[in-house]
Amino acid sequence: MDKIVERYYEVKQQQKELDRELGELRQAILDYCRDQDTTGLDLESHKVTLVLQNRREYDENRLYEALPDLELWRMLSKPDSGKIASLVKLKVISEEKIKDTYAIKNVTLLQVDKK
C-alpha cells in the first residue's frame, strides 16, 4: 500500500504541474488570438477555435430575496446555474422573478483539434 500511496502522490503532483502548464499554454493561445483579433487559427497540424460563452453567476442573497419560498431553496440548495436554468425551463420559476439575481460572465472556451 505504501507504494500505491507514493505513486498516487507523484501522479497528483504531475497533474498539478500539467494543469499549471495547460493554463499557461491556454493563456498564451488566447493572448495570441486577441493580439491577432481572431477567433480561430488554421495551423498546419491543428485547428484552434475560440468560442465566447456567457455564464450566469448568481448572487445568493439577491436570489434568496427574489425566491424566498423555502421549497424552492430546498430544490436549489446552493445557487447552481444548471439547476436554476432547469427550473426556469420547467416554468417552476420565472425568468422575470430572478432577472436581478445574477451577473453575466463572459467565458472564452478554447478548442484545439488535430487535423
PDB file of C-alpha atoms in Angstrom:
ATOM      1  CA  MET A   1       0.000   0.000   0.000  1.00  0.00           C
ATOM      2  CA  ASP A   2       2.926   2.322   0.695  1.00  0.00           C
ATOM      3  CA  LYS A   3       3.977   2.163  -2.961  1.00  0.00           C
ATOM      4  CA  ILE A   4       0.421   2.839  -4.148  1.00  0.00           C
ATOM      5  CA  VAL A   5       0.127   5.901  -1.918  1.00  0.00           C
ATOM      6  CA  GLU A   6       3.562   7.095  -3.004  1.00  0.00           C
ATOM      7  CA  ARG A   7       2.624   6.691  -6.684  1.00  0.00           C
ATOM      8  CA  TYR A   8      -0.687   8.450  -6.098  1.00  0.00           C
ATOM      9  CA  TYR A   9       1.174  11.394  -4.577  1.00  0.00           C
ATOM     10  CA  GLU A  10       3.611  11.506  -7.506  1.00  0.00           C
ATOM     11  CA  VAL A  11       0.838  11.404 -10.094  1.00  0.00           C
ATOM     12  CA  LYS A  12      -1.109  14.076  -8.208  1.00  0.00           C
ATOM     13  CA  GLN A  13       1.972  16.329  -8.284  1.00  0.00           C
ATOM     14  CA  GLN A  14       2.356  15.692 -12.023  1.00  0.00           C
ATOM     15  CA  GLN A  15      -1.308  16.536 -12.504  1.00  0.00           C
ATOM     16  CA  LYS A  16      -0.858  19.860 -10.687  1.00  0.00           C
ATOM     17  CA  GLU A  17       2.151  20.679 -12.851  1.00  0.00           C
ATOM     18  CA  LEU A  18       0.299  19.713 -16.038  1.00  0.00           C
ATOM     19  CA  ASP A  19      -2.729  21.795 -15.018  1.00  0.00           C
ATOM     20  CA  ARG A  20      -0.452  24.763 -14.387  1.00  0.00           C
ATOM     21  CA  GLU A  21       1.283  24.310 -17.748  1.00  0.00           C
ATOM     22  CA  LEU A  22      -2.039  23.850 -19.544  1.00  0.00           C
ATOM     23  CA  GLY A  23      -3.249  27.107 -18.013  1.00  0.00           C
ATOM     24  CA  GLU A  24      -0.149  28.941 -19.214  1.00  0.00           C
ATOM     25  CA  LEU A  25      -0.406  27.464 -22.722  1.00  0.00           C
ATOM     26  CA  ARG A  26      -4.104  28.266 -22.888  1.00  0.00           C
ATOM     27  CA  GLN A  27      -3.446  31.851 -21.857  1.00  0.00           C
ATOM     28  CA  ALA A  28      -0.670  32.195 -24.453  1.00  0.00           C
ATOM     29  CA  ILE A  29      -3.032  30.957 -27.190  1.00  0.00           C
ATOM     30  CA  LEU A  30      -5.813  33.291 -26.034  1.00  0.00           C
ATOM     31  CA  ASP A  31      -3.412  36.247 -25.888  1.00  0.00           C
ATOM     32  CA  TYR A  32      -2.098  35.486 -29.381  1.00  0.00           C
ATOM     33  CA  CYS A  33      -5.614  35.248 -30.815  1.00  0.00           C
ATOM     34  CA  ARG A  34      -6.620  38.510 -29.125  1.00  0.00           C
ATOM     35  CA  ASP A  35      -3.495  40.236 -30.460  1.00  0.00           C
ATOM     36  CA  GLN A  36      -4.340  38.944 -33.943  1.00  0.00           C
ATOM     37  CA  ASP A  37      -8.006  39.899 -33.424  1.00  0.00           C
ATOM     38  CA  THR A  38      -9.159  36.428 -34.450  1.00  0.00           C
ATOM     39  CA  THR A  39     -11.344  33.689 -33.033  1.00  0.00           C
ATOM     40  CA  GLY A  40      -9.612  30.887 -34.855  1.00  0.00           C
ATOM     41  CA  LEU A  41      -6.358  29.640 -36.297  1.00  0.00           C
ATOM     42  CA  ASP A  42      -5.881  27.091 -39.038  1.00  0.00           C
ATOM     43  CA  LEU A  43      -2.382  25.802 -38.470  1.00  0.00           C
ATOM     44  CA  GLU A  44      -0.512  23.070 -40.290  1.00  0.00           C
ATOM     45  CA  SER A  45      -1.402  20.299 -37.872  1.00  0.00           C
ATOM     46  CA  HIS A  46      -4.092  21.792 -35.622  1.00  0.00           C
ATOM     47  CA  LYS A  47      -7.173  23.971 -35.767  1.00  0.00           C
ATOM     48  CA  VAL A  48      -7.856  26.430 -32.948  1.00  0.00           C
ATOM     49  CA  THR A  49     -11.333  27.809 -32.300  1.00  0.00           C
ATOM     50  CA  LEU A  50     -12.329  30.297 -29.615  1.00  0.00           C
ATOM     51  CA  VAL A  51     -15.968  30.191 -28.553  1.00  0.00           C
ATOM     52  CA  LEU A  52     -17.311  33.031 -26.404  1.00  0.00           C
ATOM     53  CA  GLN A  53     -19.915  31.957 -23.848  1.00  0.00           C
ATOM     54  CA  ASN A  54     -21.953  33.871 -21.338  1.00  0.00           C
ATOM     55  CA  ARG A  55     -22.339  32.260 -17.931  1.00  0.00           C
ATOM     56  CA  ARG A  56     -24.564  33.447 -15.149  1.00  0.00           C
ATOM     57  CA  GLU A  57     -23.066  33.812 -11.713  1.00  0.00           C
ATOM     58  CA  TYR A  58     -25.850  34.124  -9.173  1.00  0.00           C
ATOM     59  CA  ASP A  59     -25.688  36.291  -6.093  1.00  0.00           C
ATOM     60  CA  GLU A  60     -27.033  34.060  -3.320  1.00  0.00           C
ATOM     61  CA  ASN A  61     -28.519  36.919  -1.266  1.00  0.00           C
ATOM     62  CA  ARG A  62     -30.315  38.531  -4.205  1.00  0.00           C
ATOM     63  CA  LEU A  63     -31.602  35.180  -5.382  1.00  0.00           C
ATOM     64  CA  TYR A  64     -32.954  34.427  -1.905  1.00  0.00           C
ATOM     65  CA  GLU A  65     -34.738  37.778  -1.858  1.00  0.00           C
ATOM     66  CA  ALA A  66     -36.276  37.012  -5.253  1.00  0.00           C
ATOM     67  CA  LEU A  67     -37.198  33.433  -4.263  1.00  0.00           C
ATOM     68  CA  PRO A  68     -37.989  33.373  -0.539  1.00  0.00           C
ATOM     69  CA  ASP A  69     -40.030  30.142  -0.890  1.00  0.00           C
ATOM     70  CA  LEU A  70     -38.221  27.532   1.225  1.00  0.00           C
ATOM     71  CA  GLU A  71     -39.386  24.694  -1.035  1.00  0.00           C
ATOM     72  CA  LEU A  72     -37.530  26.294  -3.941  1.00  0.00           C
ATOM     73  CA  TRP A  73     -34.428  26.712  -1.769  1.00  0.00           C
ATOM     74  CA  ARG A  74     -34.508  23.020  -0.870  1.00  0.00           C
ATOM     75  CA  MET A  75     -34.534  22.229  -4.585  1.00  0.00           C
ATOM     76  CA  LEU A  76     -31.639  24.601  -5.241  1.00  0.00           C
ATOM     77  CA  SER A  77     -29.641  24.046  -2.034  1.00  0.00           C
ATOM     78  CA  LYS A  78     -26.943  26.355  -3.404  1.00  0.00           C
ATOM     79  CA  PRO A  79     -27.115  28.590  -6.480  1.00  0.00           C
ATOM     80  CA  ASP A  80     -26.345  26.271  -9.373  1.00  0.00           C
ATOM     81  CA  SER A  81     -26.743  27.719 -12.857  1.00  0.00           C
ATOM     82  CA  GLY A  82     -27.736  24.385 -14.352  1.00  0.00           C
ATOM     83  CA  LYS A  83     -30.408  23.699 -11.737  1.00  0.00           C
ATOM     84  CA  ILE A  84     -31.780  27.233 -11.954  1.00  0.00           C
ATOM     85  CA  ALA A  85     -31.893  27.071 -15.759  1.00  0.00           C
ATOM     86  CA  SER A  86     -33.791  23.774 -15.481  1.00  0.00           C
ATOM     87  CA  LEU A  87     -36.310  25.276 -13.054  1.00  0.00           C
ATOM     88  CA  VAL A  88     -36.843  28.228 -15.417  1.00  0.00           C
ATOM     89  CA  LYS A  89     -37.230  25.885 -18.388  1.00  0.00           C
ATOM     90  CA  LEU A  90     -39.762  23.799 -16.457  1.00  0.00           C
ATOM     91  CA  LYS A  91     -41.574  27.044 -15.529  1.00  0.00           C
ATOM     92  CA  VAL A  92     -41.192  26.324 -11.811  1.00  0.00           C
ATOM     93  CA  ILE A  93     -39.735  29.827 -11.521  1.00  0.00           C
ATOM     94  CA  SER A  94     -39.972  32.687 -13.997  1.00  0.00           C
ATOM     95  CA  GLU A  95     -37.057  34.448 -15.661  1.00  0.00           C
ATOM     96  CA  GLU A  96     -38.656  37.754 -14.658  1.00  0.00           C
ATOM     97  CA  LYS A  97     -38.561  36.833 -10.975  1.00  0.00           C
ATOM     98  CA  ILE A  98     -34.798  36.192 -10.953  1.00  0.00           C
ATOM     99  CA  LYS A  99     -33.682  38.793 -13.519  1.00  0.00           C
ATOM    100  CA  ASP A 100     -31.733  40.887 -10.945  1.00  0.00           C
ATOM    101  CA  THR A 101     -30.114  37.971  -9.125  1.00  0.00           C
ATOM    102  CA  TYR A 102     -27.177  37.218 -11.406  1.00  0.00           C
ATOM    103  CA  ALA A 103     -24.366  38.786 -13.383  1.00  0.00           C
ATOM    104  CA  ILE A 104     -23.304  37.657 -16.845  1.00  0.00           C
ATOM    105  CA  LYS A 105     -19.724  36.413 -17.028  1.00  0.00           C
ATOM    106  CA  ASN A 106     -18.088  36.112 -20.430  1.00  0.00           C
ATOM    107  CA  VAL A 107     -16.020  32.959 -20.749  1.00  0.00           C
ATOM    108  CA  THR A 108     -13.868  32.111 -23.735  1.00  0.00           C
ATOM    109  CA  LEU A 109     -13.611  28.429 -24.473  1.00  0.00           C
ATOM    110  CA  LEU A 110     -10.545  27.153 -26.280  1.00  0.00           C
ATOM    111  CA  GLN A 111     -10.901  24.218 -28.613  1.00  0.00           C
ATOM    112  CA  VAL A 112      -7.865  22.637 -30.272  1.00  0.00           C
ATOM    113  CA  ASP A 113      -8.396  19.793 -32.719  1.00  0.00           C
ATOM    114  CA  LYS A 114      -5.866  17.692 -34.524  1.00  0.00           C
ATOM    115  CA  LYS A 115      -6.299  17.638 -38.290  1.00  0.00           C
TER     116      LYS A 115
END
